[in-house]
Short mmCIF file of N, CA and C and ligand atoms in Angstrom, two decimals:
data_model
loop_
_atom_site.label_atom_id
_atom_site.label_comp_id
_atom_site.label_asym_id
_atom_site.label_seq_id
_atom_site.Cartn_x
_atom_site.Cartn_y
_atom_site.Cartn_z
N MET A 91 111.33 82.72 112.39
CA MET A 91 112.74 82.40 112.21
C MET A 91 113.47 83.50 111.41
N ILE A 92 114.61 83.93 112.02
CA ILE A 92 115.36 84.98 111.26
C ILE A 92 116.20 84.31 110.18
N ARG A 93 116.00 84.84 108.92
CA ARG A 93 116.76 84.20 107.74
C ARG A 93 117.95 85.14 107.42
N GLU A 94 118.85 84.49 106.68
CA GLU A 94 120.08 85.24 106.22
C GLU A 94 119.76 86.22 105.17
N ILE A 95 120.25 87.43 105.29
CA ILE A 95 120.00 88.41 104.19
C ILE A 95 121.16 88.35 103.15
N ILE A 96 120.75 88.13 101.92
CA ILE A 96 121.75 88.14 100.84
C ILE A 96 122.23 89.52 100.52
N THR A 97 123.55 89.71 100.42
CA THR A 97 124.06 91.03 100.22
C THR A 97 124.81 91.12 98.83
N TYR A 98 124.92 92.36 98.34
CA TYR A 98 125.65 92.69 97.08
C TYR A 98 127.09 92.19 97.28
N PRO A 99 127.77 91.53 96.32
CA PRO A 99 127.40 91.33 94.95
C PRO A 99 126.84 89.93 94.65
N ASN A 100 126.19 89.28 95.65
CA ASN A 100 125.67 87.93 95.36
C ASN A 100 124.73 87.92 94.16
N LYS A 101 124.91 86.95 93.28
CA LYS A 101 124.12 86.93 92.00
C LYS A 101 122.72 86.54 92.23
N ILE A 102 122.42 85.96 93.35
CA ILE A 102 120.98 85.65 93.74
C ILE A 102 120.13 86.88 93.56
N LEU A 103 120.66 88.04 93.95
CA LEU A 103 119.95 89.28 93.88
C LEU A 103 119.60 89.70 92.46
N LYS A 104 120.25 89.11 91.44
CA LYS A 104 119.94 89.45 90.08
C LYS A 104 118.77 88.61 89.45
N GLN A 105 118.40 87.58 90.17
CA GLN A 105 117.32 86.74 89.71
C GLN A 105 115.96 87.51 89.59
N LYS A 106 115.23 87.17 88.57
CA LYS A 106 113.86 87.67 88.50
C LYS A 106 112.92 86.78 89.28
N SER A 107 112.08 87.35 90.09
CA SER A 107 111.16 86.55 90.92
C SER A 107 109.91 86.15 90.14
N LYS A 108 109.25 85.09 90.63
CA LYS A 108 108.07 84.60 89.97
C LYS A 108 106.77 84.80 90.73
N ASP A 109 105.68 84.83 90.15
CA ASP A 109 104.41 85.03 90.88
C ASP A 109 104.11 83.84 91.80
N VAL A 110 103.44 84.20 92.93
CA VAL A 110 102.97 83.23 93.91
C VAL A 110 101.69 82.55 93.31
N ILE A 111 101.62 81.33 93.32
CA ILE A 111 100.46 80.59 92.83
C ILE A 111 99.59 80.10 93.99
N ASP A 112 100.26 79.57 95.04
CA ASP A 112 99.51 78.98 96.15
C ASP A 112 99.71 79.88 97.40
N PHE A 113 98.54 80.35 97.92
CA PHE A 113 98.50 81.25 99.06
C PHE A 113 98.40 80.35 100.31
N ASN A 114 99.44 79.58 100.56
CA ASN A 114 99.33 78.46 101.55
C ASN A 114 100.21 78.79 102.75
N GLU A 115 100.31 77.76 103.59
CA GLU A 115 101.09 77.82 104.87
C GLU A 115 102.56 78.22 104.61
N GLU A 116 103.13 77.64 103.55
CA GLU A 116 104.51 77.94 103.25
C GLU A 116 104.68 79.49 102.96
N LEU A 117 103.76 80.07 102.29
CA LEU A 117 103.79 81.49 101.98
C LEU A 117 103.69 82.25 103.30
N HIS A 118 102.78 81.87 104.13
CA HIS A 118 102.57 82.51 105.45
C HIS A 118 103.91 82.45 106.34
N THR A 119 104.52 81.29 106.32
CA THR A 119 105.83 81.16 107.06
C THR A 119 106.85 82.07 106.44
N LEU A 120 106.91 82.18 105.11
CA LEU A 120 107.91 83.05 104.51
C LEU A 120 107.61 84.55 104.95
N LEU A 121 106.35 84.92 104.89
CA LEU A 121 106.04 86.32 105.25
C LEU A 121 106.36 86.55 106.72
N ASP A 122 106.07 85.60 107.61
CA ASP A 122 106.37 85.76 109.05
C ASP A 122 107.87 85.84 109.30
N ASP A 123 108.61 85.01 108.58
CA ASP A 123 110.13 85.05 108.68
C ASP A 123 110.70 86.29 108.11
N MET A 124 110.09 86.78 107.00
CA MET A 124 110.63 88.07 106.44
C MET A 124 110.37 89.23 107.40
N TYR A 125 109.23 89.24 108.06
CA TYR A 125 108.93 90.31 109.12
C TYR A 125 109.98 90.25 110.18
N GLU A 126 110.19 89.03 110.73
CA GLU A 126 111.10 88.84 111.87
C GLU A 126 112.53 89.28 111.50
N THR A 127 112.90 88.89 110.21
CA THR A 127 114.30 89.22 109.74
C THR A 127 114.47 90.76 109.54
N MET A 128 113.41 91.35 108.88
CA MET A 128 113.45 92.80 108.66
C MET A 128 113.57 93.61 109.94
N ILE A 129 112.73 93.24 110.93
CA ILE A 129 112.78 93.94 112.15
C ILE A 129 114.12 93.73 112.93
N ALA A 130 114.60 92.46 112.91
CA ALA A 130 115.85 92.17 113.60
C ALA A 130 117.04 93.00 112.98
N LYS A 131 116.88 93.32 111.70
CA LYS A 131 118.02 94.05 111.01
C LYS A 131 117.72 95.49 110.83
N ASN A 132 116.74 95.98 111.55
CA ASN A 132 116.39 97.45 111.46
C ASN A 132 115.96 97.97 110.13
N GLY A 133 115.29 97.10 109.41
CA GLY A 133 114.75 97.51 108.05
C GLY A 133 113.36 97.97 108.07
N ILE A 134 112.96 98.68 106.97
CA ILE A 134 111.57 99.15 106.83
C ILE A 134 110.85 98.46 105.63
N GLY A 135 111.67 97.71 104.82
CA GLY A 135 111.19 96.99 103.64
C GLY A 135 112.09 95.86 103.34
N LEU A 136 111.46 94.78 102.78
CA LEU A 136 112.27 93.59 102.34
C LEU A 136 111.53 92.88 101.30
N ALA A 137 112.29 92.35 100.30
CA ALA A 137 111.76 91.55 99.22
C ALA A 137 112.16 90.07 99.51
N ALA A 138 111.36 89.10 99.05
CA ALA A 138 111.66 87.74 99.28
C ALA A 138 113.04 87.32 98.76
N ILE A 139 113.42 87.87 97.64
CA ILE A 139 114.71 87.48 97.00
C ILE A 139 115.87 87.81 97.97
N GLN A 140 115.70 88.80 98.79
CA GLN A 140 116.76 89.16 99.80
C GLN A 140 116.99 88.04 100.79
N VAL A 141 116.00 87.23 100.90
CA VAL A 141 116.24 85.99 101.78
C VAL A 141 116.32 84.77 100.87
N ALA A 142 116.67 84.99 99.61
CA ALA A 142 116.97 83.89 98.69
C ALA A 142 115.72 83.13 98.22
N VAL A 143 114.55 83.77 98.24
CA VAL A 143 113.36 83.12 97.76
C VAL A 143 112.80 83.90 96.57
N PRO A 144 112.92 83.35 95.32
CA PRO A 144 112.57 84.11 94.16
C PRO A 144 111.05 84.25 93.82
N LEU A 145 110.32 84.73 94.69
CA LEU A 145 108.90 84.92 94.61
C LEU A 145 108.50 86.42 94.65
N ASN A 146 107.48 86.79 93.97
CA ASN A 146 107.01 88.17 93.95
C ASN A 146 106.31 88.51 95.26
N VAL A 147 107.09 88.64 96.29
CA VAL A 147 106.62 88.93 97.66
C VAL A 147 107.51 89.96 98.25
N LEU A 148 106.82 91.02 98.87
CA LEU A 148 107.56 92.04 99.57
C LEU A 148 106.76 92.49 100.80
N ILE A 149 107.50 93.07 101.76
CA ILE A 149 106.84 93.57 102.97
C ILE A 149 107.34 94.97 103.23
N ILE A 150 106.52 95.84 103.76
CA ILE A 150 106.93 97.17 104.12
C ILE A 150 106.34 97.53 105.44
N ASN A 151 107.13 98.09 106.34
CA ASN A 151 106.63 98.49 107.61
C ASN A 151 107.23 99.85 107.98
N LEU A 152 106.60 100.92 107.51
CA LEU A 152 107.12 102.29 107.72
C LEU A 152 106.87 102.78 109.11
N PRO A 153 107.78 103.54 109.69
CA PRO A 153 107.48 104.10 111.02
C PRO A 153 106.38 105.18 110.94
N ASP A 154 105.60 105.33 112.03
CA ASP A 154 104.53 106.28 112.03
C ASP A 154 105.11 107.66 112.42
N LYS A 155 104.16 108.64 112.65
CA LYS A 155 104.65 110.05 112.93
C LYS A 155 105.48 110.09 114.21
N ASP A 156 105.27 109.16 115.14
CA ASP A 156 106.05 109.13 116.33
C ASP A 156 107.30 108.28 116.21
N ASP A 157 107.63 107.92 114.99
CA ASP A 157 108.84 107.10 114.64
C ASP A 157 108.75 105.70 115.19
N LYS A 158 107.53 105.23 115.40
CA LYS A 158 107.33 103.86 115.92
C LYS A 158 106.92 102.96 114.73
N GLN A 159 107.59 101.75 114.71
CA GLN A 159 107.23 100.79 113.64
C GLN A 159 106.31 99.79 114.22
N LYS A 160 104.97 99.99 113.90
CA LYS A 160 103.90 99.16 114.45
C LYS A 160 103.59 97.95 113.55
N LYS A 161 103.43 96.83 114.08
CA LYS A 161 103.11 95.65 113.25
C LYS A 161 101.74 95.83 112.54
N ASP A 162 100.82 96.58 113.17
CA ASP A 162 99.51 96.85 112.54
C ASP A 162 99.65 97.56 111.20
N ASP A 163 100.76 98.31 111.05
CA ASP A 163 100.95 99.03 109.80
C ASP A 163 101.67 98.23 108.74
N LEU A 164 102.02 96.91 109.05
CA LEU A 164 102.75 96.10 108.16
C LEU A 164 101.92 95.83 106.85
N LEU A 165 102.61 96.01 105.73
CA LEU A 165 102.01 95.76 104.42
C LEU A 165 102.63 94.50 103.86
N GLU A 166 101.83 93.52 103.52
CA GLU A 166 102.32 92.23 102.88
C GLU A 166 101.82 92.28 101.46
N ILE A 167 102.72 92.39 100.52
CA ILE A 167 102.37 92.65 99.13
C ILE A 167 102.82 91.49 98.26
N ILE A 168 101.92 90.88 97.59
CA ILE A 168 102.18 89.64 96.80
C ILE A 168 101.74 89.88 95.39
N ASN A 169 102.59 89.54 94.39
CA ASN A 169 102.32 89.67 92.97
C ASN A 169 101.81 91.11 92.60
N PRO A 170 102.66 92.14 93.00
CA PRO A 170 102.20 93.55 92.73
C PRO A 170 102.40 93.94 91.29
N THR A 171 101.49 94.85 90.91
CA THR A 171 101.56 95.53 89.59
C THR A 171 101.31 96.99 89.79
N ILE A 172 102.15 97.85 89.26
CA ILE A 172 101.90 99.29 89.30
C ILE A 172 100.92 99.66 88.15
N ILE A 173 99.80 100.25 88.51
CA ILE A 173 98.85 100.51 87.40
C ILE A 173 98.81 101.99 87.12
N GLN A 174 99.41 102.85 87.91
CA GLN A 174 99.47 104.31 87.66
C GLN A 174 100.75 104.84 88.30
N LYS A 175 101.40 105.78 87.59
CA LYS A 175 102.55 106.44 88.12
C LYS A 175 102.47 107.93 87.82
N GLU A 176 102.89 108.80 88.76
CA GLU A 176 102.74 110.22 88.52
C GLU A 176 103.91 110.94 89.18
N GLY A 177 104.40 112.00 88.58
CA GLY A 177 105.44 112.85 89.19
C GLY A 177 106.77 112.24 89.43
N LYS A 178 107.64 113.02 89.94
CA LYS A 178 109.06 112.58 90.28
C LYS A 178 109.41 113.07 91.58
N THR A 179 110.24 112.23 92.30
CA THR A 179 110.78 112.63 93.63
C THR A 179 112.13 112.03 93.79
N VAL A 180 112.91 112.69 94.62
CA VAL A 180 114.32 112.07 94.89
C VAL A 180 114.42 111.85 96.43
N TYR A 181 114.93 110.61 96.76
CA TYR A 181 115.02 110.33 98.19
C TYR A 181 116.39 109.52 98.39
N GLN A 182 116.99 109.75 99.49
CA GLN A 182 118.27 109.02 99.79
C GLN A 182 117.90 107.60 100.33
N GLU A 183 118.11 106.61 99.48
CA GLU A 183 117.69 105.23 99.79
C GLU A 183 118.77 104.47 100.36
N GLY A 184 118.36 103.44 101.18
CA GLY A 184 119.31 102.40 101.73
C GLY A 184 118.65 101.08 101.49
N CYS A 185 119.45 99.97 101.71
CA CYS A 185 118.96 98.63 101.39
C CYS A 185 119.72 97.69 102.27
N LEU A 186 118.93 96.73 102.89
CA LEU A 186 119.59 95.78 103.76
C LEU A 186 120.62 94.85 102.99
N SER A 187 120.42 94.82 101.69
CA SER A 187 121.36 94.05 100.90
C SER A 187 122.65 94.79 100.44
N VAL A 188 122.63 96.08 100.74
CA VAL A 188 123.81 96.96 100.50
C VAL A 188 124.09 97.80 101.74
N PRO A 189 124.36 97.05 102.84
CA PRO A 189 124.36 97.78 104.19
C PRO A 189 125.42 98.94 104.25
N GLY A 190 124.95 99.99 104.86
CA GLY A 190 125.92 101.11 105.04
C GLY A 190 126.12 102.07 103.91
N TYR A 191 125.35 101.87 102.86
CA TYR A 191 125.43 102.71 101.71
C TYR A 191 124.10 103.43 101.35
N TYR A 192 124.10 104.72 101.24
CA TYR A 192 122.87 105.47 101.05
C TYR A 192 123.12 106.39 99.81
N GLU A 193 122.19 106.50 98.96
CA GLU A 193 122.36 107.46 97.83
C GLU A 193 121.00 107.93 97.31
N ASP A 194 121.03 109.12 96.72
CA ASP A 194 119.77 109.72 96.09
C ASP A 194 119.36 108.88 94.90
N VAL A 195 118.02 108.62 94.86
CA VAL A 195 117.50 107.89 93.71
C VAL A 195 116.17 108.60 93.24
N GLN A 196 116.03 108.77 92.07
CA GLN A 196 114.74 109.40 91.53
C GLN A 196 113.73 108.33 91.18
N ARG A 197 112.43 108.55 91.67
CA ARG A 197 111.37 107.62 91.43
C ARG A 197 110.11 108.36 91.17
N ALA A 198 109.03 107.64 90.84
CA ALA A 198 107.71 108.33 90.72
C ALA A 198 107.23 108.75 92.11
N GLU A 199 106.56 109.87 92.10
CA GLU A 199 106.12 110.47 93.44
C GLU A 199 104.84 109.76 93.97
N HIS A 200 103.92 109.42 93.04
CA HIS A 200 102.65 108.75 93.43
C HIS A 200 102.54 107.53 92.56
N ILE A 201 102.11 106.40 93.17
CA ILE A 201 101.83 105.23 92.38
C ILE A 201 100.50 104.57 92.87
N LYS A 202 99.85 103.88 91.97
CA LYS A 202 98.79 103.07 92.41
C LYS A 202 99.13 101.60 92.13
N VAL A 203 98.96 100.75 93.13
CA VAL A 203 99.43 99.35 93.02
C VAL A 203 98.28 98.37 93.24
N GLU A 204 98.21 97.36 92.43
CA GLU A 204 97.31 96.19 92.69
C GLU A 204 98.15 95.08 93.11
N TYR A 205 97.70 94.32 94.14
CA TYR A 205 98.42 93.18 94.66
C TYR A 205 97.49 92.24 95.33
N PHE A 206 98.03 91.21 95.93
CA PHE A 206 97.22 90.19 96.69
C PHE A 206 97.78 90.22 98.14
N ASN A 207 96.86 90.06 99.05
CA ASN A 207 97.36 89.82 100.44
C ASN A 207 97.66 88.34 100.66
N ARG A 208 98.02 87.98 101.86
CA ARG A 208 98.43 86.57 102.21
C ARG A 208 97.34 85.58 101.95
N TYR A 209 96.09 86.05 101.96
CA TYR A 209 94.94 85.11 101.73
C TYR A 209 94.49 85.03 100.26
N GLY A 210 95.26 85.71 99.38
CA GLY A 210 94.96 85.68 97.93
C GLY A 210 93.86 86.61 97.56
N GLU A 211 93.56 87.60 98.47
CA GLU A 211 92.56 88.58 98.17
C GLU A 211 93.17 89.82 97.47
N LYS A 212 92.51 90.25 96.38
CA LYS A 212 93.07 91.37 95.63
C LYS A 212 92.89 92.69 96.25
N GLN A 213 93.92 93.52 96.27
CA GLN A 213 93.84 94.81 96.96
C GLN A 213 94.35 95.88 96.00
N THR A 214 93.92 97.11 96.24
CA THR A 214 94.48 98.30 95.50
C THR A 214 94.89 99.26 96.48
N LEU A 215 96.05 99.88 96.20
CA LEU A 215 96.58 100.89 97.19
C LEU A 215 97.11 102.15 96.52
N ASP A 216 96.73 103.30 96.86
CA ASP A 216 97.28 104.59 96.42
C ASP A 216 98.44 104.92 97.35
N CYS A 217 99.63 105.15 96.73
CA CYS A 217 100.79 105.34 97.57
C CYS A 217 101.48 106.68 97.24
N HIS A 218 101.86 107.31 98.28
CA HIS A 218 102.47 108.65 98.23
C HIS A 218 103.74 108.60 99.07
N GLU A 219 104.57 109.63 98.88
CA GLU A 219 105.75 109.84 99.79
C GLU A 219 106.59 108.61 99.94
N LEU A 220 106.97 108.36 101.23
CA LEU A 220 107.89 107.24 101.49
C LEU A 220 107.33 105.91 101.14
N LEU A 221 106.04 105.71 101.21
CA LEU A 221 105.46 104.44 100.85
C LEU A 221 105.63 104.16 99.33
N ALA A 222 105.41 105.16 98.54
CA ALA A 222 105.59 105.04 97.12
C ALA A 222 107.06 104.66 96.74
N ILE A 223 107.97 105.31 97.48
CA ILE A 223 109.41 105.08 97.19
C ILE A 223 109.77 103.64 97.61
N ALA A 224 109.26 103.27 98.83
CA ALA A 224 109.61 101.97 99.36
C ALA A 224 109.08 100.83 98.42
N ILE A 225 107.86 100.99 98.03
CA ILE A 225 107.23 99.96 97.08
C ILE A 225 108.06 99.85 95.79
N GLN A 226 108.41 100.98 95.24
CA GLN A 226 109.17 100.96 94.01
C GLN A 226 110.54 100.30 94.24
N HIS A 227 111.18 100.67 95.34
CA HIS A 227 112.44 100.07 95.68
C HIS A 227 112.37 98.51 95.79
N GLU A 228 111.34 98.05 96.53
CA GLU A 228 111.11 96.59 96.73
C GLU A 228 110.74 95.93 95.43
N MET A 229 109.90 96.58 94.59
CA MET A 229 109.57 95.97 93.33
C MET A 229 110.71 95.88 92.39
N ASP A 230 111.69 96.75 92.49
CA ASP A 230 112.91 96.61 91.63
C ASP A 230 113.63 95.29 92.07
N HIS A 231 113.59 94.97 93.35
CA HIS A 231 114.24 93.72 93.79
C HIS A 231 113.60 92.54 93.10
N LEU A 232 112.30 92.56 92.83
CA LEU A 232 111.58 91.46 92.21
C LEU A 232 111.98 91.27 90.75
N GLU A 233 112.53 92.40 90.18
CA GLU A 233 113.06 92.37 88.84
C GLU A 233 114.57 92.11 88.75
N GLY A 234 115.13 91.91 89.94
CA GLY A 234 116.59 91.66 89.99
C GLY A 234 117.45 92.88 89.99
N GLU A 235 116.83 93.99 90.35
CA GLU A 235 117.52 95.32 90.29
C GLU A 235 117.73 95.92 91.64
N LEU A 236 118.92 96.40 91.95
CA LEU A 236 119.24 97.11 93.24
C LEU A 236 119.30 98.64 92.92
N PHE A 237 119.12 99.37 94.03
CA PHE A 237 119.10 100.82 93.85
C PHE A 237 120.38 101.44 93.28
N ILE A 238 121.46 100.70 93.57
CA ILE A 238 122.78 101.18 93.10
C ILE A 238 122.88 101.14 91.55
N GLU A 239 122.03 100.25 90.98
CA GLU A 239 122.02 100.15 89.54
C GLU A 239 121.32 101.34 88.83
N LYS A 240 120.67 102.20 89.64
CA LYS A 240 119.98 103.38 89.12
C LYS A 240 120.85 104.63 89.20
N LEU A 241 122.06 104.49 89.81
CA LEU A 241 122.95 105.62 89.96
C LEU A 241 123.61 106.04 88.63
N SER A 242 124.06 107.24 88.63
CA SER A 242 124.80 107.71 87.42
C SER A 242 126.12 106.92 87.34
N TYR A 243 126.78 106.98 86.22
CA TYR A 243 128.07 106.24 85.98
C TYR A 243 129.07 106.59 87.05
N LEU A 244 129.21 107.93 87.33
CA LEU A 244 130.26 108.39 88.30
C LEU A 244 129.93 107.92 89.69
N LYS A 245 128.67 108.06 90.06
CA LYS A 245 128.28 107.63 91.48
C LYS A 245 128.49 106.08 91.63
N ARG A 246 128.15 105.36 90.54
CA ARG A 246 128.32 103.89 90.67
C ARG A 246 129.77 103.53 90.76
N LYS A 247 130.64 104.19 90.05
CA LYS A 247 132.11 103.97 90.15
C LYS A 247 132.57 104.24 91.60
N LYS A 248 132.04 105.35 92.14
CA LYS A 248 132.40 105.71 93.50
C LYS A 248 132.00 104.63 94.53
N PHE A 249 130.80 104.17 94.30
CA PHE A 249 130.25 103.08 95.11
C PHE A 249 131.14 101.86 95.05
N GLU A 250 131.50 101.41 93.89
CA GLU A 250 132.32 100.19 93.62
C GLU A 250 133.61 100.30 94.35
N LYS A 251 134.21 101.51 94.27
CA LYS A 251 135.49 101.77 94.93
C LYS A 251 135.36 101.67 96.43
N GLU A 252 134.38 102.32 96.96
CA GLU A 252 134.13 102.30 98.43
C GLU A 252 133.85 100.88 98.90
N TRP A 253 133.02 100.12 98.09
CA TRP A 253 132.62 98.76 98.51
C TRP A 253 133.84 97.86 98.57
N LYS A 254 134.72 97.96 97.48
CA LYS A 254 135.93 97.08 97.44
C LYS A 254 136.87 97.41 98.58
N LYS A 255 136.94 98.75 98.98
CA LYS A 255 137.80 99.17 100.02
C LYS A 255 137.29 98.57 101.34
N ARG A 256 135.98 98.66 101.55
CA ARG A 256 135.40 98.07 102.79
C ARG A 256 135.59 96.56 102.87
N ALA A 257 135.44 95.86 101.69
CA ALA A 257 135.60 94.41 101.67
C ALA A 257 137.03 94.01 102.07
N LYS A 258 138.02 94.83 101.62
CA LYS A 258 139.42 94.65 101.96
C LYS A 258 139.63 94.80 103.46
N GLU A 259 138.99 95.84 103.99
CA GLU A 259 139.21 96.14 105.40
C GLU A 259 138.65 95.02 106.26
N LYS A 260 137.51 94.39 105.81
CA LYS A 260 136.92 93.32 106.58
C LYS A 260 137.78 92.07 106.62
N ARG A 261 138.61 91.89 105.55
CA ARG A 261 139.43 90.64 105.43
C ARG A 261 140.48 90.50 106.56
C1 Y12 B 238 112.99 104.31 101.33
C2 Y12 B 238 114.10 103.80 100.67
C3 Y12 B 238 114.35 102.47 100.62
C4 Y12 B 238 113.49 101.56 101.26
C5 Y12 B 238 113.81 100.14 101.25
C6 Y12 B 238 114.01 99.44 102.53
N1 Y12 B 238 115.30 99.78 103.07
C7 Y12 B 238 115.67 99.39 104.32
O1 Y12 B 238 114.87 98.88 105.07
C8 Y12 B 238 117.02 99.65 104.68
C9 Y12 B 238 117.49 99.44 105.91
C10 Y12 B 238 118.94 99.55 106.33
C11 Y12 B 238 119.26 99.15 107.67
C12 Y12 B 238 120.61 99.07 108.09
O2 Y12 B 238 120.92 98.74 109.31
C13 Y12 B 238 120.89 99.64 110.38
O3 Y12 B 238 120.55 100.77 110.22
C14 Y12 B 238 121.26 99.08 111.71
C15 Y12 B 238 121.56 99.36 107.13
O4 Y12 B 238 122.88 99.11 107.59
C16 Y12 B 238 123.80 100.07 107.86
O5 Y12 B 238 123.45 101.25 107.67
C17 Y12 B 238 125.09 99.61 108.32
C18 Y12 B 238 121.28 99.65 105.85
C19 Y12 B 238 119.96 99.71 105.45
C20 Y12 B 238 112.41 102.04 101.92
C21 Y12 B 238 112.14 103.40 101.95
CO1 CO B 239 116.51 96.85 99.05
#
């Protein structure tokens, strides 16, 4: 089932998410719905709070070298912890909760993440390039933070101005 994506400035997105305790059918339905929703909206990453569920759950499905988004490459990441961070990189990020806005954000270049899969099995993943960026972006959602909150004061002001203008035009 495709769920509604919560967009900025909805306060739901400010909530801190909680760890999953039960790796049950309800969690599997959430993960399946998140995948369906993300694909329907042309996303490559989604956190549960973006569909109004405050749980430490995120999914990532990056396109391969032929630009194809294959379900086999889907990562379902539950209760993640970053255990190593290295280097710095800048990437122009976008977010389904802030549609149509893209801006450069600086993040760690390589990260090592521990997490659980949908069956409650512990996993470790070394992440580089776009995967490292995407996981950090989604993990910020679990803390109630959007990429626009990482912008400089001036860029944030510019964003707010643009966003208000767009909201007016929609009315
Ligand atoms: C690098 C940086 C950020 C991420 C997080 C995941 N971000 C997305 O999946 C964003 C997708 C997105 C899709 C949009 O819709 C279309 O392109 C049709 C969109 O809306 C507009 O541009 C109007 C905005 C964002 C992962 C990796
Ligand atoms: Co996002």
